[in-house]
Amino acid sequence: MITMIVGEIANFVAYAYAAAILVTPLGALSIIVSAVLAHVMLNEKLHKLGVLGCVICVVGSIVIALHAPQERSIESVKQVWKLAIQPAFLLYAASVVAIALVLIFHFAPRWGHTQVMIFVGICSLMGSLSVMSVKALGIAVKLTFEGQNQFFYLETWLFVMVVTTCVLTQMVYLNKALDTFNTAIVSPIYYVMFTSLTIVASVIMFKDWDGQSASNVVSEICGFITIISGTVLLHSTKESSDTRRSLSFVSAMSPSLSGRLINGTIDSVKRIEEDSELPSATIPLCRHELFPQ
């Protein structure tokens, strides 16, 4: 828990000093570290394709780091607020909130437990706004430590409210997604959607690509696609290994039981009746009790 808290603090500081288009995709490195530590400490097998996925993520991260835009100089949280209320970003924020509300109140109660994209979509949409607010709050804290107190401004506390609301919403629906669906499915989808929407929001609000050459922009996009490929590959190998472990557990049972679990046919039901220790005279009685006329 201590290391997780330290990591989140470091992530918060990173947003204050670097562009979100650089910080957010590099979150894939935590997936690599987790996979390696699980292989070393938890004896979870990291297959060759998993190693390849890790290497691909590292390559994509290096490409993004080499071509990322420079952080623009911001002297006050009021300057960030002006960026947040520009028409293009207000349109984006209104669209995100509207879509999230429709997903929460209309789609989630009906199809949330069968369609993984609903819960993950809510998390990703709100996450893009939370990152923009976290970056604004990080800049305010940085300027405050430099001697320019930004907590006298109302705008700083408005960003605090947005961060609190968005992060709580993310936590609720991410937990719902993880409770309902396999982690190996949720994690890569959430990473791709969250990072993509965050990059879009950062480009609109902070204009990260203004002044960059077309080659740098294309390189960043290619690096991001590379990271996505490595992340999906890594999680797909994890899911397949989990499936093999489950099948090996079933096959390790008695032959008759594993056959019943896998086949699930009428013959299996007959074998259950034949193997039952109940006297044959009691079987019709049991049937009569279970299925009354």
mmCIF file of C-alpha atoms in Angstrom:
data_model
loop_
_atom_site.group_PDB
_atom_site.id
_atom_site.type_symbol
_atom_site.label_atom_id
_atom_site.label_comp_id
_atom_site.label_asym_id
_atom_site.label_seq_id
_atom_site.Cartn_x
_atom_site.Cartn_y
_atom_site.Cartn_z
ATOM 1 C CA MET A 1 0.000 0.000 0.000
ATOM 2 C CA ILE A 2 2.867 2.387 0.781
ATOM 3 C CA THR A 3 4.478 1.780 -2.609
ATOM 4 C CA MET A 4 1.131 2.282 -4.353
ATOM 5 C CA ILE A 5 0.614 5.617 -2.572
ATOM 6 C CA VAL A 6 4.158 6.717 -3.459
ATOM 7 C CA GLY A 7 3.544 5.720 -7.073
ATOM 8 C CA GLU A 8 0.327 7.730 -7.290
ATOM 9 C CA ILE A 9 2.067 10.772 -5.783
ATOM 10 C CA ALA A 10 4.848 10.433 -8.361
ATOM 11 C CA ASN A 11 2.240 10.122 -11.107
ATOM 12 C CA PHE A 12 0.549 13.292 -9.824
ATOM 13 C CA VAL A 13 3.865 15.154 -9.872
ATOM 14 C CA ALA A 14 4.594 13.903 -13.389
ATOM 15 C CA TYR A 15 1.439 15.557 -14.720
ATOM 16 C CA ALA A 16 2.638 18.873 -13.293
ATOM 17 C CA TYR A 17 5.949 18.732 -15.188
ATOM 18 C CA ALA A 18 5.168 16.834 -18.399
ATOM 19 C CA ALA A 19 2.439 16.700 -21.023
ATOM 20 C CA ALA A 20 -0.424 14.268 -20.408
ATOM 21 C CA ILE A 21 0.164 12.883 -23.893
ATOM 22 C CA LEU A 22 3.522 11.604 -22.576
ATOM 23 C CA VAL A 23 2.646 10.609 -18.995
ATOM 24 C CA THR A 24 -0.546 8.629 -19.622
ATOM 25 C CA PRO A 25 0.721 6.155 -22.267
ATOM 26 C CA LEU A 26 3.802 5.429 -20.136
ATOM 27 C CA GLY A 27 1.434 3.906 -17.572
ATOM 28 C CA ALA A 28 1.832 0.702 -19.591
ATOM 29 C CA LEU A 29 5.224 0.277 -17.924
ATOM 30 C CA SER A 30 3.417 -0.640 -14.693
ATOM 31 C CA ILE A 31 1.878 -3.589 -16.545
ATOM 32 C CA ILE A 32 5.354 -4.798 -17.490
ATOM 33 C CA VAL A 33 6.677 -4.456 -13.939
ATOM 34 C CA SER A 34 3.632 -6.310 -12.585
ATOM 35 C CA ALA A 35 4.091 -9.156 -15.057
ATOM 36 C CA VAL A 36 7.800 -9.528 -14.256
ATOM 37 C CA LEU A 37 7.256 -9.401 -10.473
ATOM 38 C CA ALA A 38 4.415 -11.937 -10.746
ATOM 39 C CA HIS A 39 6.784 -14.244 -12.649
ATOM 40 C CA VAL A 40 9.551 -13.867 -10.043
ATOM 41 C CA MET A 41 7.599 -13.650 -6.777
ATOM 42 C CA LEU A 42 4.282 -15.427 -7.431
ATOM 43 C CA ASN A 43 5.572 -18.154 -9.777
ATOM 44 C CA GLU A 44 3.173 -17.051 -12.517
ATOM 45 C CA LYS A 45 4.511 -18.304 -15.835
ATOM 46 C CA LEU A 46 5.514 -15.512 -18.222
ATOM 47 C CA HIS A 47 5.412 -17.131 -21.654
ATOM 48 C CA LYS A 48 7.484 -16.136 -24.658
ATOM 49 C CA LEU A 49 4.606 -14.168 -26.147
ATOM 50 C CA GLY A 50 4.253 -12.375 -22.810
ATOM 51 C CA VAL A 51 7.940 -11.430 -22.920
ATOM 52 C CA LEU A 52 7.447 -10.218 -26.491
ATOM 53 C CA GLY A 53 4.500 -8.105 -25.309
ATOM 54 C CA CYS A 54 6.699 -6.513 -22.634
ATOM 55 C CA VAL A 55 9.401 -5.715 -25.187
ATOM 56 C CA ILE A 56 6.841 -4.187 -27.541
ATOM 57 C CA CYS A 57 5.512 -1.966 -24.721
ATOM 58 C CA VAL A 58 9.042 -0.763 -23.945
ATOM 59 C CA VAL A 59 9.724 0.038 -27.609
ATOM 60 C CA GLY A 60 6.471 1.995 -27.899
ATOM 61 C CA SER A 61 7.235 3.902 -24.690
ATOM 62 C CA ILE A 62 10.692 4.885 -25.982
ATOM 63 C CA VAL A 63 9.185 6.135 -29.261
ATOM 64 C CA ILE A 64 6.656 8.306 -27.406
ATOM 65 C CA ALA A 65 9.302 9.642 -25.011
ATOM 66 C CA LEU A 66 11.570 10.648 -27.913
ATOM 67 C CA HIS A 67 8.850 12.507 -29.827
ATOM 68 C CA ALA A 68 6.663 13.890 -27.013
ATOM 69 C CA PRO A 69 5.937 17.638 -27.048
ATOM 70 C CA GLN A 70 7.551 20.007 -24.579
ATOM 71 C CA GLU A 71 5.450 21.113 -21.610
ATOM 72 C CA ARG A 72 4.145 24.646 -22.115
ATOM 73 C CA SER A 73 5.022 27.274 -19.548
ATOM 74 C CA ILE A 74 2.067 28.095 -17.258
ATOM 75 C CA GLU A 75 2.324 30.877 -14.702
ATOM 76 C CA SER A 76 -1.046 30.692 -12.950
ATOM 77 C CA VAL A 77 -3.976 28.346 -12.448
ATOM 78 C CA LYS A 78 -6.129 31.052 -14.059
ATOM 79 C CA GLN A 79 -4.247 30.379 -17.281
ATOM 80 C CA VAL A 80 -5.236 26.705 -17.040
ATOM 81 C CA TRP A 81 -8.829 27.752 -16.376
ATOM 82 C CA LYS A 82 -8.841 29.794 -19.583
ATOM 83 C CA LEU A 83 -7.719 26.700 -21.460
ATOM 84 C CA ALA A 84 -10.497 24.683 -19.799
ATOM 85 C CA ILE A 85 -13.275 27.107 -20.795
ATOM 86 C CA GLN A 86 -12.305 27.453 -24.441
ATOM 87 C CA PRO A 87 -15.237 26.417 -26.697
ATOM 88 C CA ALA A 88 -13.576 23.298 -28.127
ATOM 89 C CA PHE A 89 -12.831 21.773 -24.721
ATOM 90 C CA LEU A 90 -16.214 22.808 -23.283
ATOM 91 C CA LEU A 91 -17.850 20.957 -26.185
ATOM 92 C CA TYR A 92 -15.682 17.902 -25.484
ATOM 93 C CA ALA A 93 -16.411 18.005 -21.719
ATOM 94 C CA ALA A 94 -20.165 18.411 -22.294
ATOM 95 C CA SER A 95 -20.162 15.493 -24.741
ATOM 96 C CA VAL A 96 -18.253 13.297 -22.285
ATOM 97 C CA VAL A 97 -20.612 14.086 -19.398
ATOM 98 C CA ALA A 98 -23.707 13.558 -21.561
ATOM 99 C CA ILE A 99 -22.504 10.191 -22.886
ATOM 100 C CA ALA A 100 -21.452 9.077 -19.386
ATOM 101 C CA LEU A 101 -24.878 9.982 -17.941
ATOM 102 C CA VAL A 102 -26.654 8.068 -20.705
ATOM 103 C CA LEU A 103 -24.446 5.025 -20.042
ATOM 104 C CA ILE A 104 -24.991 5.261 -16.269
ATOM 105 C CA PHE A 105 -28.771 5.726 -16.201
ATOM 106 C CA HIS A 106 -29.926 3.959 -19.384
ATOM 107 C CA PHE A 107 -27.448 1.328 -20.533
ATOM 108 C CA ALA A 108 -25.770 0.219 -17.292
ATOM 109 C CA PRO A 109 -28.927 -1.042 -15.504
ATOM 110 C CA ARG A 110 -29.992 -3.015 -18.592
ATOM 111 C CA TRP A 111 -26.819 -4.337 -20.205
ATOM 112 C CA GLY A 112 -23.979 -3.369 -17.835
ATOM 113 C CA HIS A 113 -23.483 -6.931 -16.583
ATOM 114 C CA THR A 114 -23.335 -8.439 -20.073
ATOM 115 C CA GLN A 115 -21.458 -5.782 -22.108
ATOM 116 C CA VAL A 116 -17.964 -4.939 -20.840
ATOM 117 C CA MET A 117 -17.769 -1.730 -22.866
ATOM 118 C CA ILE A 118 -20.457 0.009 -20.757
ATOM 119 C CA PHE A 119 -18.684 0.035 -17.372
ATOM 120 C CA VAL A 120 -15.268 0.513 -18.979
ATOM 121 C CA GLY A 121 -16.632 3.303 -21.164
ATOM 122 C CA ILE A 122 -17.894 5.209 -18.129
ATOM 123 C CA CYS A 123 -14.493 4.862 -16.422
ATOM 124 C CA SER A 124 -12.605 5.975 -19.517
ATOM 125 C CA LEU A 125 -14.801 8.976 -20.254
ATOM 126 C CA MET A 126 -14.655 10.307 -16.706
ATOM 127 C CA GLY A 127 -10.956 9.416 -16.522
ATOM 128 C CA SER A 128 -10.082 11.757 -19.381
ATOM 129 C CA LEU A 129 -11.640 14.677 -17.474
ATOM 130 C CA SER A 130 -10.003 13.632 -14.205
ATOM 131 C CA VAL A 131 -6.544 13.625 -15.816
ATOM 132 C CA MET A 132 -7.042 17.165 -17.132
ATOM 133 C CA SER A 133 -8.140 18.308 -13.665
ATOM 134 C CA VAL A 134 -5.290 16.425 -11.971
ATOM 135 C CA LYS A 135 -2.839 18.146 -14.293
ATOM 136 C CA ALA A 136 -4.340 21.553 -13.447
ATOM 137 C CA LEU A 137 -4.208 20.742 -9.738
ATOM 138 C CA GLY A 138 -0.614 19.526 -10.055
ATOM 139 C CA ILE A 139 0.381 22.789 -11.717
ATOM 140 C CA ALA A 140 -1.325 24.709 -8.884
ATOM 141 C CA VAL A 141 0.601 22.719 -6.254
ATOM 142 C CA LYS A 142 3.890 23.200 -8.134
ATOM 143 C CA LEU A 143 3.405 26.966 -8.386
ATOM 144 C CA THR A 144 2.413 27.098 -4.706
ATOM 145 C CA PHE A 145 5.655 25.398 -3.689
ATOM 146 C CA GLU A 146 7.525 27.903 -5.874
ATOM 147 C CA GLY A 147 6.076 30.744 -3.796
ATOM 148 C CA GLN A 148 2.969 31.641 -5.834
ATOM 149 C CA ASN A 149 0.049 30.429 -3.727
ATOM 150 C CA GLN A 150 -2.678 29.228 -6.099
ATOM 151 C CA PHE A 151 -5.138 28.087 -3.436
ATOM 152 C CA PHE A 152 -6.452 31.621 -3.035
ATOM 153 C CA TYR A 153 -8.133 31.243 -6.419
ATOM 154 C CA LEU A 154 -11.628 29.789 -6.781
ATOM 155 C CA GLU A 155 -10.548 27.996 -9.964
ATOM 156 C CA THR A 156 -8.175 25.745 -7.992
ATOM 157 C CA TRP A 157 -11.012 24.493 -5.783
ATOM 158 C CA LEU A 158 -13.229 23.954 -8.813
ATOM 159 C CA PHE A 159 -10.546 21.663 -10.227
ATOM 160 C CA VAL A 160 -10.443 19.856 -6.847
ATOM 161 C CA MET A 161 -14.209 19.249 -7.061
ATOM 162 C CA VAL A 162 -13.929 17.902 -10.608
ATOM 163 C CA VAL A 163 -11.064 15.581 -9.611
ATOM 164 C CA THR A 164 -13.016 14.234 -6.623
ATOM 165 C CA THR A 165 -16.202 13.623 -8.630
ATOM 166 C CA CYS A 166 -14.468 11.982 -11.588
ATOM 167 C CA VAL A 167 -12.150 9.786 -9.521
ATOM 168 C CA LEU A 168 -14.995 8.501 -7.319
ATOM 169 C CA THR A 169 -17.062 7.686 -10.416
ATOM 170 C CA GLN A 170 -14.089 5.881 -11.941
ATOM 171 C CA MET A 171 -13.526 3.817 -8.801
ATOM 172 C CA VAL A 172 -17.172 2.746 -8.566
ATOM 173 C CA TYR A 173 -17.556 1.603 -12.168
ATOM 174 C CA LEU A 174 -14.080 0.135 -12.488
ATOM 175 C CA ASN A 175 -14.831 -2.044 -9.452
ATOM 176 C CA LYS A 176 -18.125 -3.068 -11.060
ATOM 177 C CA ALA A 177 -16.302 -3.994 -14.269
ATOM 178 C CA LEU A 178 -13.685 -6.035 -12.415
ATOM 179 C CA ASP A 179 -16.361 -7.785 -10.323
ATOM 180 C CA THR A 180 -18.360 -8.708 -13.411
ATOM 181 C CA PHE A 181 -15.757 -9.518 -16.063
ATOM 182 C CA ASN A 182 -12.344 -11.154 -16.307
ATOM 183 C CA THR A 183 -9.437 -8.858 -15.426
ATOM 184 C CA ALA A 184 -7.570 -10.036 -18.531
ATOM 185 C CA ILE A 185 -10.415 -8.569 -20.602
ATOM 186 C CA VAL A 186 -11.068 -5.393 -18.589
ATOM 187 C CA SER A 187 -7.450 -4.218 -18.208
ATOM 188 C CA PRO A 188 -6.405 -3.898 -21.881
ATOM 189 C CA ILE A 189 -9.764 -2.430 -22.956
ATOM 190 C CA TYR A 190 -9.685 0.096 -20.122
ATOM 191 C CA TYR A 191 -6.070 1.045 -20.862
ATOM 192 C CA VAL A 192 -6.755 1.596 -24.568
ATOM 193 C CA MET A 193 -9.963 3.603 -24.085
ATOM 194 C CA PHE A 194 -8.712 5.635 -21.116
ATOM 195 C CA THR A 195 -5.397 6.537 -22.765
ATOM 196 C CA SER A 196 -7.002 7.350 -26.127
ATOM 197 C CA LEU A 197 -9.592 9.674 -24.604
ATOM 198 C CA THR A 198 -6.974 11.299 -22.368
ATOM 199 C CA ILE A 199 -4.763 12.042 -25.372
ATOM 200 C CA VAL A 200 -7.745 13.545 -27.232
ATOM 201 C CA ALA A 201 -8.662 15.695 -24.222
ATOM 202 C CA SER A 202 -5.055 16.858 -23.761
ATOM 203 C CA VAL A 203 -4.685 17.741 -27.440
ATOM 204 C CA ILE A 204 -7.902 19.798 -27.307
ATOM 205 C CA MET A 205 -7.274 21.539 -23.975
ATOM 206 C CA PHE A 206 -3.507 22.058 -23.894
ATOM 207 C CA LYS A 207 -2.957 21.952 -27.682
ATOM 208 C CA ASP A 208 -0.048 19.538 -27.299
ATOM 209 C CA TRP A 209 0.357 19.040 -31.030
ATOM 210 C CA ASP A 210 0.499 22.751 -31.908
ATOM 211 C CA GLY A 211 3.978 23.561 -33.148
ATOM 212 C CA GLN A 212 4.946 19.914 -33.637
ATOM 213 C CA SER A 213 5.904 18.569 -37.022
ATOM 214 C CA ALA A 214 3.743 15.994 -38.753
ATOM 215 C CA SER A 215 6.487 13.371 -38.392
ATOM 216 C CA ASN A 216 6.557 13.795 -34.599
ATOM 217 C CA VAL A 217 2.770 13.496 -34.364
ATOM 218 C CA VAL A 218 2.778 10.350 -36.526
ATOM 219 C CA SER A 219 5.613 8.893 -34.444
ATOM 220 C CA GLU A 220 3.660 9.474 -31.225
ATOM 221 C CA ILE A 221 0.580 7.794 -32.677
ATOM 222 C CA CYS A 222 2.670 4.836 -33.882
ATOM 223 C CA GLY A 223 4.311 4.558 -30.464
ATOM 224 C CA PHE A 224 0.905 4.528 -28.798
ATOM 225 C CA ILE A 225 -0.383 1.837 -31.179
ATOM 226 C CA THR A 226 2.760 -0.186 -30.427
ATOM 227 C CA ILE A 227 2.095 0.021 -26.688
ATOM 228 C CA ILE A 228 -1.510 -1.051 -27.251
ATOM 229 C CA SER A 229 -0.344 -4.089 -29.240
ATOM 230 C CA GLY A 230 2.095 -5.131 -26.520
ATOM 231 C CA THR A 231 -0.514 -4.667 -23.778
ATOM 232 C CA VAL A 232 -3.137 -6.750 -25.584
ATOM 233 C CA LEU A 233 -0.567 -9.467 -26.342
ATOM 234 C CA LEU A 234 0.585 -9.598 -22.721
ATOM 235 C CA HIS A 235 -2.954 -9.881 -21.345
ATOM 236 C CA SER A 236 -4.003 -12.443 -23.959
ATOM 237 C CA THR A 237 -1.190 -14.775 -22.885
ATOM 238 C CA LYS A 238 -2.259 -14.294 -19.266
ATOM 239 C CA GLU A 239 -5.841 -15.206 -20.111
ATOM 240 C CA SER A 240 -4.793 -18.317 -22.050
ATOM 241 C CA SER A 241 -2.564 -19.491 -19.193
ATOM 242 C CA ASP A 242 -5.443 -19.033 -16.737
ATOM 243 C CA THR A 243 -7.672 -21.110 -19.010
ATOM 244 C CA ARG A 244 -5.052 -23.889 -19.207
ATOM 245 C CA ARG A 245 -4.756 -23.929 -15.428
ATOM 246 C CA SER A 246 -8.534 -24.281 -15.096
ATOM 247 C CA LEU A 247 -8.648 -27.142 -17.610
ATOM 248 C CA SER A 248 -5.750 -28.919 -15.909
ATOM 249 C CA PHE A 249 -7.603 -28.628 -12.584
ATOM 250 C CA VAL A 250 -10.696 -30.226 -14.114
ATOM 251 C CA SER A 251 -8.695 -33.048 -15.744
ATOM 252 C CA ALA A 252 -6.966 -33.758 -12.446
ATOM 253 C CA MET A 253 -10.335 -34.754 -10.936
ATOM 254 C CA SER A 254 -11.779 -38.263 -11.202
ATOM 255 C CA PRO A 255 -12.390 -39.297 -14.807
ATOM 256 C CA SER A 256 -16.145 -39.636 -14.310
ATOM 257 C CA LEU A 257 -16.480 -36.188 -12.678
ATOM 258 C CA SER A 258 -14.371 -34.394 -15.272
ATOM 259 C CA GLY A 259 -16.391 -36.056 -18.020
ATOM 260 C CA ARG A 260 -19.617 -34.832 -16.467
ATOM 261 C CA LEU A 261 -18.257 -31.288 -16.139
ATOM 262 C CA ILE A 262 -17.023 -31.102 -19.720
ATOM 263 C CA ASN A 263 -19.655 -33.001 -21.667
ATOM 264 C CA GLY A 264 -22.784 -32.180 -19.698
ATOM 265 C CA THR A 265 -24.877 -34.640 -21.728
ATOM 266 C CA ILE A 266 -27.837 -36.811 -20.836
ATOM 267 C CA ASP A 267 -25.542 -39.822 -20.572
ATOM 268 C CA SER A 268 -23.707 -38.041 -17.776
ATOM 269 C CA VAL A 269 -26.952 -37.635 -15.872
ATOM 270 C CA LYS A 270 -27.622 -41.344 -16.279
ATOM 271 C CA ARG A 271 -24.174 -42.168 -14.927
ATOM 272 C CA ILE A 272 -24.850 -39.945 -11.910
ATOM 273 C CA GLU A 273 -27.991 -41.932 -11.202
ATOM 274 C CA GLU A 274 -26.148 -45.220 -11.619
ATOM 275 C CA ASP A 275 -23.277 -44.140 -9.367
ATOM 276 C CA SER A 276 -25.599 -42.735 -6.741
ATOM 277 C CA GLU A 277 -25.459 -44.462 -3.377
ATOM 278 C CA LEU A 278 -29.203 -43.972 -2.834
ATOM 279 C CA PRO A 279 -31.296 -47.135 -3.093
ATOM 280 C CA SER A 280 -33.118 -47.488 -6.364
ATOM 281 C CA ALA A 281 -36.453 -47.382 -4.553
ATOM 282 C CA THR A 282 -35.785 -43.903 -3.253
ATOM 283 C CA ILE A 283 -34.926 -42.389 -6.620
ATOM 284 C CA PRO A 284 -38.532 -42.110 -7.868
ATOM 285 C CA LEU A 285 -39.452 -40.571 -4.514
ATOM 286 C CA CYS A 286 -36.695 -37.973 -4.944
ATOM 287 C CA ARG A 287 -37.939 -37.217 -8.420
ATOM 288 C CA HIS A 288 -41.454 -36.828 -7.118
ATOM 289 C CA GLU A 289 -40.253 -34.420 -4.425
ATOM 290 C CA LEU A 290 -38.192 -32.384 -6.822
ATOM 291 C CA PHE A 291 -40.710 -32.261 -9.658
ATOM 292 C CA PRO A 292 -44.225 -32.541 -8.185
ATOM 293 C CA GLN A 293 -47.053 -33.159 -10.605
#
